[in-house]
GROMACS .gro file of C-alpha atoms in nm:
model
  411
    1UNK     CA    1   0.000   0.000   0.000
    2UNK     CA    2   0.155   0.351  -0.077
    3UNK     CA    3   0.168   0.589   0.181
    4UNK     CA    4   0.335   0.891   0.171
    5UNK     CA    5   0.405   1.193   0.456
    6UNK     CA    6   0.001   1.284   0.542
    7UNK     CA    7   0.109   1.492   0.821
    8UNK     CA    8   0.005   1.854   0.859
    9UNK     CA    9   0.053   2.118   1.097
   10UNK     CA   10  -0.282   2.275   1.245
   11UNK     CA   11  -0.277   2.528   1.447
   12UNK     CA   12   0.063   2.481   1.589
   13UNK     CA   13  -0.017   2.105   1.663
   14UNK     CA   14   0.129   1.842   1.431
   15UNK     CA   15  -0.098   1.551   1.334
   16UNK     CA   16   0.045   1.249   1.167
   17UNK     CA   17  -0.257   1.260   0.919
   18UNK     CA   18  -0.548   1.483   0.890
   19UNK     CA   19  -0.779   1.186   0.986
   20UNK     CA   20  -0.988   1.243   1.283
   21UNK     CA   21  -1.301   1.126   1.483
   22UNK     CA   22  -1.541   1.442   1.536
   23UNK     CA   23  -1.692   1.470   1.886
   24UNK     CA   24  -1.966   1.205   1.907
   25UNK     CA   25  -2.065   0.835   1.999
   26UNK     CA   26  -1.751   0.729   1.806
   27UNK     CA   27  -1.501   0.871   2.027
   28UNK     CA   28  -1.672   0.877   2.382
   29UNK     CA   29  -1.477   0.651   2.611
   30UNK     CA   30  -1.135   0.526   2.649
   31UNK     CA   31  -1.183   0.163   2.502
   32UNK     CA   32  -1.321   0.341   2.152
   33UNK     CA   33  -1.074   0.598   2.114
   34UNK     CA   34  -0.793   0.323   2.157
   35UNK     CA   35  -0.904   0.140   1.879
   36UNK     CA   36  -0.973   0.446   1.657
   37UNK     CA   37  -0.610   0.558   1.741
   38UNK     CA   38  -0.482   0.156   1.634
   39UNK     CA   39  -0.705   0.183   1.328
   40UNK     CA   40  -0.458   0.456   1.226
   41UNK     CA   41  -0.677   0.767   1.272
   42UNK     CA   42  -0.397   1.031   1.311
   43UNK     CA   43  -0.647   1.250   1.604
   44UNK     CA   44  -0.966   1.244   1.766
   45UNK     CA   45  -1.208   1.519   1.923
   46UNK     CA   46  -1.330   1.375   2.222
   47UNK     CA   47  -1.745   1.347   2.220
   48UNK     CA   48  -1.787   1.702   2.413
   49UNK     CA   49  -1.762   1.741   2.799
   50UNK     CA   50  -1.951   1.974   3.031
   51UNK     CA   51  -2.054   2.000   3.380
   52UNK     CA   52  -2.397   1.944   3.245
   53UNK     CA   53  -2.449   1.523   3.201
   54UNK     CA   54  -2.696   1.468   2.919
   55UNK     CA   55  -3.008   1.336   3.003
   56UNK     CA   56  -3.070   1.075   2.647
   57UNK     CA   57  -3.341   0.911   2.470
   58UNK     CA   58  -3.412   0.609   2.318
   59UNK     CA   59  -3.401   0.542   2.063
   60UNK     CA   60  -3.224   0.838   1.916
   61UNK     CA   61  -3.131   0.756   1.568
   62UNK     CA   62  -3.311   0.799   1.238
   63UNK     CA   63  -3.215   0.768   0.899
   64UNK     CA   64  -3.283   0.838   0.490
   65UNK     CA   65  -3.148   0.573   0.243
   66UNK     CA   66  -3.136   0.563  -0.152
   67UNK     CA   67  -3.296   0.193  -0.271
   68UNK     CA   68  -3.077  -0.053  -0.148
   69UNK     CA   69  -2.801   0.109  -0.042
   70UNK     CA   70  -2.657   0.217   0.273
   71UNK     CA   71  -2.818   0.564   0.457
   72UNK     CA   72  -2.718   0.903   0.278
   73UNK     CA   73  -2.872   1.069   0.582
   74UNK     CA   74  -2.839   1.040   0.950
   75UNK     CA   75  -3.055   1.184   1.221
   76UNK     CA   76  -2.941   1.181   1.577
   77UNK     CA   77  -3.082   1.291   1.922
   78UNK     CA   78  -2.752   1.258   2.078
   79UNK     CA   79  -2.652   1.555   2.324
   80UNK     CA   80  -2.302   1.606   2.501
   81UNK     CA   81  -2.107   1.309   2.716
   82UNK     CA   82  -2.298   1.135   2.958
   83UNK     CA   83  -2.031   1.013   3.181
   84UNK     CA   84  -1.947   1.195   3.458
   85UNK     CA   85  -1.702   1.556   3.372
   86UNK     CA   86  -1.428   1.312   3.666
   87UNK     CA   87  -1.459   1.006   3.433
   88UNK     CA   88  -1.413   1.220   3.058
   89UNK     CA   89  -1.137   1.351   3.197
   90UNK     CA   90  -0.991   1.086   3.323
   91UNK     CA   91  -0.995   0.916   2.982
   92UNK     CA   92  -0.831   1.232   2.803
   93UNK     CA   93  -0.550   1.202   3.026
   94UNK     CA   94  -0.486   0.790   3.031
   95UNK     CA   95  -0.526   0.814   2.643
   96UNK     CA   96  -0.274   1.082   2.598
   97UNK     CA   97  -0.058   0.848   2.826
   98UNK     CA   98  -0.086   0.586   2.610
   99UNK     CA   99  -0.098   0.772   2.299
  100UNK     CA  100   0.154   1.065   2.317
  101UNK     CA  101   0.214   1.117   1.946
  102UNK     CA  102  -0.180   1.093   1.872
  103UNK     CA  103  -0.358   1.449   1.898
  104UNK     CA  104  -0.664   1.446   2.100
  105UNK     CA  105  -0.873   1.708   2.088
  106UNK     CA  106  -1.111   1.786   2.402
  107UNK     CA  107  -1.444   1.906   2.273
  108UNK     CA  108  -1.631   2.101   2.590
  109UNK     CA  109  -1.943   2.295   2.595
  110UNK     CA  110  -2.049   2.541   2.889
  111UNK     CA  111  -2.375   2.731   3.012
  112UNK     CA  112  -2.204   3.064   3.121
  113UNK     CA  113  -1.833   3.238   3.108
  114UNK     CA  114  -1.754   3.095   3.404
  115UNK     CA  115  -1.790   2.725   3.298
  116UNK     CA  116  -1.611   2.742   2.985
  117UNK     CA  117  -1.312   2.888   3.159
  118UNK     CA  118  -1.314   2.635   3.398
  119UNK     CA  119  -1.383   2.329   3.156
  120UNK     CA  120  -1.059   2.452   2.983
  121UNK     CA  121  -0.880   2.470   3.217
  122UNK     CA  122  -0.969   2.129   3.339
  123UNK     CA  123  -0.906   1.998   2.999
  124UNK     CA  124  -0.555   2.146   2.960
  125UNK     CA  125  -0.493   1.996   3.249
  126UNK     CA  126  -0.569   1.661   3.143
  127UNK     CA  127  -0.350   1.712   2.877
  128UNK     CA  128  -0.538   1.724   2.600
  129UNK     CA  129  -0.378   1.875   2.276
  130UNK     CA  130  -0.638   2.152   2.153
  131UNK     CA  131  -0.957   2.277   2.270
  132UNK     CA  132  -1.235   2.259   1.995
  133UNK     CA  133  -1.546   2.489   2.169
  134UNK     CA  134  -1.931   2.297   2.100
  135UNK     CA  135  -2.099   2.621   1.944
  136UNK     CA  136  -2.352   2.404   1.719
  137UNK     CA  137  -2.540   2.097   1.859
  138UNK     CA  138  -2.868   2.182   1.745
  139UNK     CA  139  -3.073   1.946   2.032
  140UNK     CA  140  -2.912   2.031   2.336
  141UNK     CA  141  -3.247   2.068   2.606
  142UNK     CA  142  -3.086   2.417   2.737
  143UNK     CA  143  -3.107   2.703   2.540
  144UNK     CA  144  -2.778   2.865   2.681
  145UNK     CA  145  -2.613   2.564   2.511
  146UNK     CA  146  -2.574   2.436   2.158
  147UNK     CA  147  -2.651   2.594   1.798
  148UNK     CA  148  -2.845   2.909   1.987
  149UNK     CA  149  -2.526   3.013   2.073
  150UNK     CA  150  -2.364   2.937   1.772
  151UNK     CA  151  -2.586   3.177   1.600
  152UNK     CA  152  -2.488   3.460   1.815
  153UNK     CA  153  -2.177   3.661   1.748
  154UNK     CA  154  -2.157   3.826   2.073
  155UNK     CA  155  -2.210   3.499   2.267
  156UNK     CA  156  -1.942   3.322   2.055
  157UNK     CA  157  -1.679   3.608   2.050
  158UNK     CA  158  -1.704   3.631   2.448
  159UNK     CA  159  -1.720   3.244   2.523
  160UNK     CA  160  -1.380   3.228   2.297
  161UNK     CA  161  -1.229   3.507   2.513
  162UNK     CA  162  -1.351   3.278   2.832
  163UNK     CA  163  -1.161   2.940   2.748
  164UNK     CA  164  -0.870   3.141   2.632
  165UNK     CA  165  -0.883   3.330   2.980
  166UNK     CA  166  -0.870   2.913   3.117
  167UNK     CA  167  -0.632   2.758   2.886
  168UNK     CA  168  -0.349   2.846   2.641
  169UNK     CA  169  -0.394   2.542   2.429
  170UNK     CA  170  -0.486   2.613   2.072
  171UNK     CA  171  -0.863   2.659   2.023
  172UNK     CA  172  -1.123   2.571   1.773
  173UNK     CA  173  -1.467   2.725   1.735
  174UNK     CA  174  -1.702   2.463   1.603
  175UNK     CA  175  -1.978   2.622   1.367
  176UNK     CA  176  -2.345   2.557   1.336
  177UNK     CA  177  -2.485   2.527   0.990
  178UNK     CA  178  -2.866   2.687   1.055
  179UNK     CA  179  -2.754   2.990   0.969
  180UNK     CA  180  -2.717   3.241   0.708
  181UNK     CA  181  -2.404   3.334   0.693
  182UNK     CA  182  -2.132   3.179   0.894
  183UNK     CA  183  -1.849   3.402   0.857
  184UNK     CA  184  -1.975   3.678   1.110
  185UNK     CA  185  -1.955   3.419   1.358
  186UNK     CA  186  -1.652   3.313   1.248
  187UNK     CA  187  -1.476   3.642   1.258
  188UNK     CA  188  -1.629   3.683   1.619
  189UNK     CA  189  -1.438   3.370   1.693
  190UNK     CA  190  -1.162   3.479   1.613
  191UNK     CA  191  -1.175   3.836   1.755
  192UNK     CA  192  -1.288   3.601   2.086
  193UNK     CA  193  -0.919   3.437   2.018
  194UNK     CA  194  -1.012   3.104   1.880
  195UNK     CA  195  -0.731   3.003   1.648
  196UNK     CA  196  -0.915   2.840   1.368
  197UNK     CA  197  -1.255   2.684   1.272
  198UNK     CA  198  -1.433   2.361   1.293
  199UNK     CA  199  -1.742   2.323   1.053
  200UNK     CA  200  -2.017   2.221   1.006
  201UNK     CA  201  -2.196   2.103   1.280
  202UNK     CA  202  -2.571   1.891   1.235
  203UNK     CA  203  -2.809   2.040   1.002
  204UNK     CA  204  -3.148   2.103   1.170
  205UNK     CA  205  -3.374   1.859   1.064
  206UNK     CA  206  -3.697   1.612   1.041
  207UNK     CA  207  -3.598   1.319   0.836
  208UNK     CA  208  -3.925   1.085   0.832
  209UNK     CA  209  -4.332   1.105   0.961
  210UNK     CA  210  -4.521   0.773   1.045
  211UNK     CA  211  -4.774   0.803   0.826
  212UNK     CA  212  -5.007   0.546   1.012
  213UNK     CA  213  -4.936   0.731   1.370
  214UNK     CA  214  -4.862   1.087   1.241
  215UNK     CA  215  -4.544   1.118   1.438
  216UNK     CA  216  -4.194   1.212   1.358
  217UNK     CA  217  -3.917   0.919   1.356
  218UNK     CA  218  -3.759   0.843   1.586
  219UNK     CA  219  -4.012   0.804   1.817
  220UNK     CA  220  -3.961   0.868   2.200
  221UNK     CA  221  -4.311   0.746   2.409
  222UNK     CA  222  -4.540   0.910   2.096
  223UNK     CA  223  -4.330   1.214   2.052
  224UNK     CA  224  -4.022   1.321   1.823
  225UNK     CA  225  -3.857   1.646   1.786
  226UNK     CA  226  -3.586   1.853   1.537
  227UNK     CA  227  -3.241   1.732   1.615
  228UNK     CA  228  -2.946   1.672   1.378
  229UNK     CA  229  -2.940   1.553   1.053
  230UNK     CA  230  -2.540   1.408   0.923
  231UNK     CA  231  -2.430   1.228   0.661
  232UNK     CA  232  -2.355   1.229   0.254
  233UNK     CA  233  -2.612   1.399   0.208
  234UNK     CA  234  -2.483   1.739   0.397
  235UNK     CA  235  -2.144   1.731   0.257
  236UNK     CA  236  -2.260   1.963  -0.043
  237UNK     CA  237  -2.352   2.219   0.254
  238UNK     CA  238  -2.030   2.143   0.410
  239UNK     CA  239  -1.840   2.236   0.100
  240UNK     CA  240  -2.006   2.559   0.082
  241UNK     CA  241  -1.936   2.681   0.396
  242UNK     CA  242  -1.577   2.588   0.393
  243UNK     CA  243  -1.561   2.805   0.043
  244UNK     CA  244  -1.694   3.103   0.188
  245UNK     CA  245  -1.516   3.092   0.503
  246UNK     CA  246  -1.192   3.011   0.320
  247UNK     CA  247  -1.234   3.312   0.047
  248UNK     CA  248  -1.364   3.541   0.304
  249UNK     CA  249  -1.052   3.826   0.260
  250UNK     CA  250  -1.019   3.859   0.688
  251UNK     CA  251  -1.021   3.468   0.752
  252UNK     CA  252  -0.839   3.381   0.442
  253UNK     CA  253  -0.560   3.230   0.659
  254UNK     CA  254  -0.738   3.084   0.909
  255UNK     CA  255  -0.693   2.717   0.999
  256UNK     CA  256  -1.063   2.497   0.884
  257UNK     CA  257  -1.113   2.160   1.037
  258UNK     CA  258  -1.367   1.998   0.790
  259UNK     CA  259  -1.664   1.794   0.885
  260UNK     CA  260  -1.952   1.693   0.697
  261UNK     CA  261  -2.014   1.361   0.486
  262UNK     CA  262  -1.675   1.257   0.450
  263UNK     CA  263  -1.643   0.867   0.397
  264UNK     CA  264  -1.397   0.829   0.108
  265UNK     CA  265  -1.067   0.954   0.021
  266UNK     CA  266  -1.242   1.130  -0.255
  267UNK     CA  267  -1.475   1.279  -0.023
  268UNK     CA  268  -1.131   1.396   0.180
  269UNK     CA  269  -0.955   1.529  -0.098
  270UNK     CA  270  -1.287   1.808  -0.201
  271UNK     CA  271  -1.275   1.940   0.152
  272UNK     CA  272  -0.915   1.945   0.158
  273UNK     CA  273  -0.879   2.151  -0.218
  274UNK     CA  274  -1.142   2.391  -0.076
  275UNK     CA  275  -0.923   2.473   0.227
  276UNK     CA  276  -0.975   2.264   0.490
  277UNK     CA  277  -0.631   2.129   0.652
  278UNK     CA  278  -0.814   1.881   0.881
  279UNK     CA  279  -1.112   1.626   0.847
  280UNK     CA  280  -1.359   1.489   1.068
  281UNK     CA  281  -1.560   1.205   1.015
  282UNK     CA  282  -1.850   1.047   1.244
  283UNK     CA  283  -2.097   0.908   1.019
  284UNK     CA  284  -1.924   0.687   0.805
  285UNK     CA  285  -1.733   0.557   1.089
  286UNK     CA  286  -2.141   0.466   1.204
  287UNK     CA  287  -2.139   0.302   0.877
  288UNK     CA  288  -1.825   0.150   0.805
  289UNK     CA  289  -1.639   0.153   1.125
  290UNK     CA  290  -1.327   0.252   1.210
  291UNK     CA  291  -1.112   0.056   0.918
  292UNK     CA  292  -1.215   0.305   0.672
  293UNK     CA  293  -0.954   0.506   0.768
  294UNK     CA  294  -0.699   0.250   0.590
  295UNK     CA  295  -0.900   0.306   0.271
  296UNK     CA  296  -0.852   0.727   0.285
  297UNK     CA  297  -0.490   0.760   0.390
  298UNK     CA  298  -0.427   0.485   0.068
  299UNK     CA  299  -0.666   0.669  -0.149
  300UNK     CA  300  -0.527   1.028  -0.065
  301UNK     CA  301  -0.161   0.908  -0.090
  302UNK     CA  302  -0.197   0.812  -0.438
  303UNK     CA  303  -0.353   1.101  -0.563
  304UNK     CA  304  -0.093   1.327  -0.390
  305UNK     CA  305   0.136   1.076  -0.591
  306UNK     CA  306  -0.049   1.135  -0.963
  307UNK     CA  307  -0.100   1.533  -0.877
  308UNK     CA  308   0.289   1.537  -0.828
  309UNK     CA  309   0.216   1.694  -0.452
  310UNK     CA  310   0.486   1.626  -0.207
  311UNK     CA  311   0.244   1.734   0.113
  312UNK     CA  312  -0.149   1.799   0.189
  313UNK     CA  313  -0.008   2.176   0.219
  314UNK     CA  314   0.033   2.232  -0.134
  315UNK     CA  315  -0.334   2.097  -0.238
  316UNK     CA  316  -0.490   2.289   0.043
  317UNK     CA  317  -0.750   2.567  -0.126
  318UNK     CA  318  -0.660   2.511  -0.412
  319UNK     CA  319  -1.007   2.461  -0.621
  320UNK     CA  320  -1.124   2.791  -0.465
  321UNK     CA  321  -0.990   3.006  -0.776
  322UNK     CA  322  -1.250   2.807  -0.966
  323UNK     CA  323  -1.521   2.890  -0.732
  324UNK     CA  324  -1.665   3.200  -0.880
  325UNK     CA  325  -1.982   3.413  -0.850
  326UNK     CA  326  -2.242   3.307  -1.020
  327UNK     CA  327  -2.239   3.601  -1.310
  328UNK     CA  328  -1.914   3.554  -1.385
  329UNK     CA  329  -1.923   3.212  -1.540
  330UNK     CA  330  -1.939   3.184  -1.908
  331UNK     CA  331  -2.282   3.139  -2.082
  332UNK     CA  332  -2.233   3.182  -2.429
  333UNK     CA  333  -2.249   2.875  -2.555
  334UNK     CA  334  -2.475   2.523  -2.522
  335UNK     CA  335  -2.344   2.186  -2.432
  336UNK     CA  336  -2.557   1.939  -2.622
  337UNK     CA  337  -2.522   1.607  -2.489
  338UNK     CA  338  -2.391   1.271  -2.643
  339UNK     CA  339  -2.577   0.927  -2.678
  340UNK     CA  340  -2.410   0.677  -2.691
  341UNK     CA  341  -2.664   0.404  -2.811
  342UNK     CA  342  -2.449   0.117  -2.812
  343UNK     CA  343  -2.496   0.135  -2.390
  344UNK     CA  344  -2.809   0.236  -2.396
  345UNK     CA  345  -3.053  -0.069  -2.295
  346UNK     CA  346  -3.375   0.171  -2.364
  347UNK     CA  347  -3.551   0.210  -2.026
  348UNK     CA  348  -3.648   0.575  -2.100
  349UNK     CA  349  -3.576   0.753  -1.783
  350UNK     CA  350  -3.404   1.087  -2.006
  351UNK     CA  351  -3.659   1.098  -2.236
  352UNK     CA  352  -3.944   1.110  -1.904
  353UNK     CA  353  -3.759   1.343  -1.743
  354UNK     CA  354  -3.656   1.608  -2.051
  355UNK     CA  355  -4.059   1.562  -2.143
  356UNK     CA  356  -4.230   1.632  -1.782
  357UNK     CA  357  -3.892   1.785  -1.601
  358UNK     CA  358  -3.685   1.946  -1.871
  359UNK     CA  359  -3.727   2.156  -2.237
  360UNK     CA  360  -3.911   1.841  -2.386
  361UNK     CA  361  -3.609   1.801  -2.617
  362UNK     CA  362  -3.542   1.479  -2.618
  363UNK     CA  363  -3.743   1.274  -2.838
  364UNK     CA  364  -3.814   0.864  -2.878
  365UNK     CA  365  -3.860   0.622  -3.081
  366UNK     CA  366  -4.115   0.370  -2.994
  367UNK     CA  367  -4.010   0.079  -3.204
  368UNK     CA  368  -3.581   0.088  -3.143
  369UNK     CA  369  -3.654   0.236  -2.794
  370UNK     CA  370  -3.403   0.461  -2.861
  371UNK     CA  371  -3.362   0.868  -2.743
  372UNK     CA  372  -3.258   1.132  -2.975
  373UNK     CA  373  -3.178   1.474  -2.903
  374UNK     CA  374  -3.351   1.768  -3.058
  375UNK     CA  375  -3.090   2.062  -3.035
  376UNK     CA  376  -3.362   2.280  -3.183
  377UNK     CA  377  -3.532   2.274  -2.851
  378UNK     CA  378  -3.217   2.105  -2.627
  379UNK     CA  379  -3.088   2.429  -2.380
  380UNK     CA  380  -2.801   2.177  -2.280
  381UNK     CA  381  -2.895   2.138  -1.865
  382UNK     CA  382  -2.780   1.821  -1.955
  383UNK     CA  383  -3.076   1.640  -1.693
  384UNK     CA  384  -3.050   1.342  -1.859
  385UNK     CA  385  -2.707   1.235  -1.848
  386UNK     CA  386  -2.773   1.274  -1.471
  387UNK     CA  387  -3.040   1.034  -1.444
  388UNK     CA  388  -2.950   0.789  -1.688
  389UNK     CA  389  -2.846   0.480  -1.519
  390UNK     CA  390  -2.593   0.336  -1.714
  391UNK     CA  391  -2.408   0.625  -1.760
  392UNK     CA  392  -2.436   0.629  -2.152
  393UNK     CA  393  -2.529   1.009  -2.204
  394UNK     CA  394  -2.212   1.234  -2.174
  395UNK     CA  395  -2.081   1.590  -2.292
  396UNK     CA  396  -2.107   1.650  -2.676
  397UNK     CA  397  -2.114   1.926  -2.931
  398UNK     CA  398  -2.028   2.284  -2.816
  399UNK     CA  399  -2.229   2.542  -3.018
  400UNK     CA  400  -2.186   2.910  -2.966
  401UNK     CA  401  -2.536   3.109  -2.907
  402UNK     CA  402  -2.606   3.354  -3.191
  403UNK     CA  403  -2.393   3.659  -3.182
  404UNK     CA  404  -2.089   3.498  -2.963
  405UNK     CA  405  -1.752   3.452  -3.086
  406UNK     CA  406  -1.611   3.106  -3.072
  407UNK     CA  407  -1.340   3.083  -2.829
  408UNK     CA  408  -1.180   2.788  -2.597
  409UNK     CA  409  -1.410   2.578  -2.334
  410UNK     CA  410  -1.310   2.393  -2.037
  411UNK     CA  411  -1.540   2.127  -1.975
   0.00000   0.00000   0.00000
């Protein structure tokens, strides 16, 4: 198996890879975070610790799958730790005893000033590596806790300044997604004196209704509420907010850890171009366990080996020169698309949805159940290469609209 040198340096602290367990069920005792650390995860945020012990329900899962395959979409009731604040911390410091060149990351969460000062310090203590702040679980039962606060600038900025009053280990702010726009948070972290950004956090969500009982899954004694939704399926959202935090011109520089959806190397490698330096992965570690792991440090060594990059430093950011607003991309031509009707097997699907979904261009023939594409009406959206199952529609003919001057396309 290739490997080659997957270390990076984030915020000051040197991980062996930029593999990690984000702060959840996977990483919320000693025994777990062992094995994650053996499995060759190169750090781990500790599920987050408070004074306040979480209160759970059962059952607490949910989940949104795609035909036959595994979920694209996770929901989870889960709040913070609920061991004892003694026993957490106990943990931190026996696995940094065991583990010394293994980052561990202690993930806390307080009610007021006072407590996150304290947890940090308590933490430090412990020995843990960094400090990554819980601004963003949307279910937590207090309101002085969880995404509420992540949505507040003036809450964040001053609950920074309070852990860096406690602690002088490096400190992340982890961001909520159910918001707008995250980078007035983030800036407010960092004017609080967090030194770099975790995101995203659990989308807000309902994922399924009972139809027969008229209640929200999962249900707890008759009842359900909003709480988290993970997976795939928010890594799109992830990706966005790591953009515009990354190209924002006064956090530029400032260190991402990326979370959201990641389960491949491939998945890895997007959040890494787009300026995250470390990942975070929970849900595929639900999934898959911890072995997957093996699979992304093998997958992202190679293709640092075919891109000719000789660390994750020089890939870091860089699709975001591609990212561009949304008038400035180039719309003066029409990608028609290709057919290739050798691979075809005839079941229809682009023709159904370019008639009832599309411009209606695409056109069929009854008797050779074969699709043909009518660039009279065709505004090259290119629909039906995405839902063609067998992957037998791709990118064709450019043609120039009327009164544009033919020059070079990337496609």
């Amino acid at each position: 198996m290739l490997t080659k040198d997957l270390s990076v340096t984030f915020c000051g602290v040197k991980f062996p890879n930029p593999f990690c367990l984000s702060s959840s069920p996977v990483g919320n005792c000693y025994d777990m975070c062992a094995k994650a650390y053996d499995s060759g995860w190169g750090g781990i945020v500790f599920k987050t610790i408070g004074f306040f012990i979480a209160n759970e329900v059962s059952p607490r899962f949910d989940h949104l799958t795609k035909e036959d395959t595994g979920f694209i979409g996770f929901k989870n009731m889960e709040q913070i730790a609920e061991h004892p604040l003694a026993e957490n911390l106990a943990a931190i410091r026996q696995l940094k005893q065991d583990y010394p060149d293994k980052v561990l990351i202690a993930s806390i969460m307080g009610e007021n000033e006072q407590q996150w000062q304290d947890l940090a310090k308590l933490v430090e203590e412990a020995g843990a590596d960094m400090i990554e702040c819980n601004f963003s679980c949307p279910q937590m039962t207090s309101h002085a806790m969880g995404s509420d606060v992540g949505q507040s600038p003036e809450l964040v900025e001053k609950y920074c300044r309070a852990v860096k009053h406690g602690s002088s280990l490096p400190m992340l702010a982890k961001m909520t997604p159910n918001i707008g726009d995250m980078c007035e948070v983030a800036l407010a972290a960092k004017r609080g004196g967090a030194d770099g950004i975790a995101t995203i956090n659990t989308v807000k969500s309902i994922t399924n209704i009972d139809l027969n009982r008229k209640i929200g899954m999962p249900v707890v004694n008759g009842k359900s509420s909003v709480s988290g939704y993970s997976g795939k399926a928010v890594k799109p959202i992830a990706l966005r907010f790591i953009q515009q935090l990354r190209t924002h011109p006064d956090l530029k520089d400032f260190p991402i850890s990326g979370i959201g959806g990641i389960e491949t190397w491939e998945d890895a490698a997007e959040f890494l171009l787009l300026g995250a330096a470390t990942l975070q992965v929970t849900t595929g570690i639900m999934q898959y366990g911890y072995r997957i792991v093996e699979d992304m440090i093998s997958g992202l060594s190679h293709y640092l080996n075919d891109q000719g990059f000789d660390s994750l430093d020089e890939m870091i950011g860089l699709a975001n020169h591609n990212i561009v607003p949304a008038e400035d991309l180039d719309r003066s031509y029409i990608v028609y698309p290709h057919i290739n009707q050798e691979k075809c097997v005839g079941c229809g699907r682009c023709y159904i949805s370019c008639y009832d979904g599309g411009h209606q261009a695409m056109e069929w023939n009854e008797e050779t159940r074969a699709p043909h594409c009518n660039t009279e009406k065709c505004v090259g959206c290119l629909l039906c290469g995405h839902v063609c199952p067998v992957a037998c529609i791709s990118l064709g003919e450019i043609t120039f609209k009327p009164g544009e001057k033919a020059h070079a396309v990337v496609l």
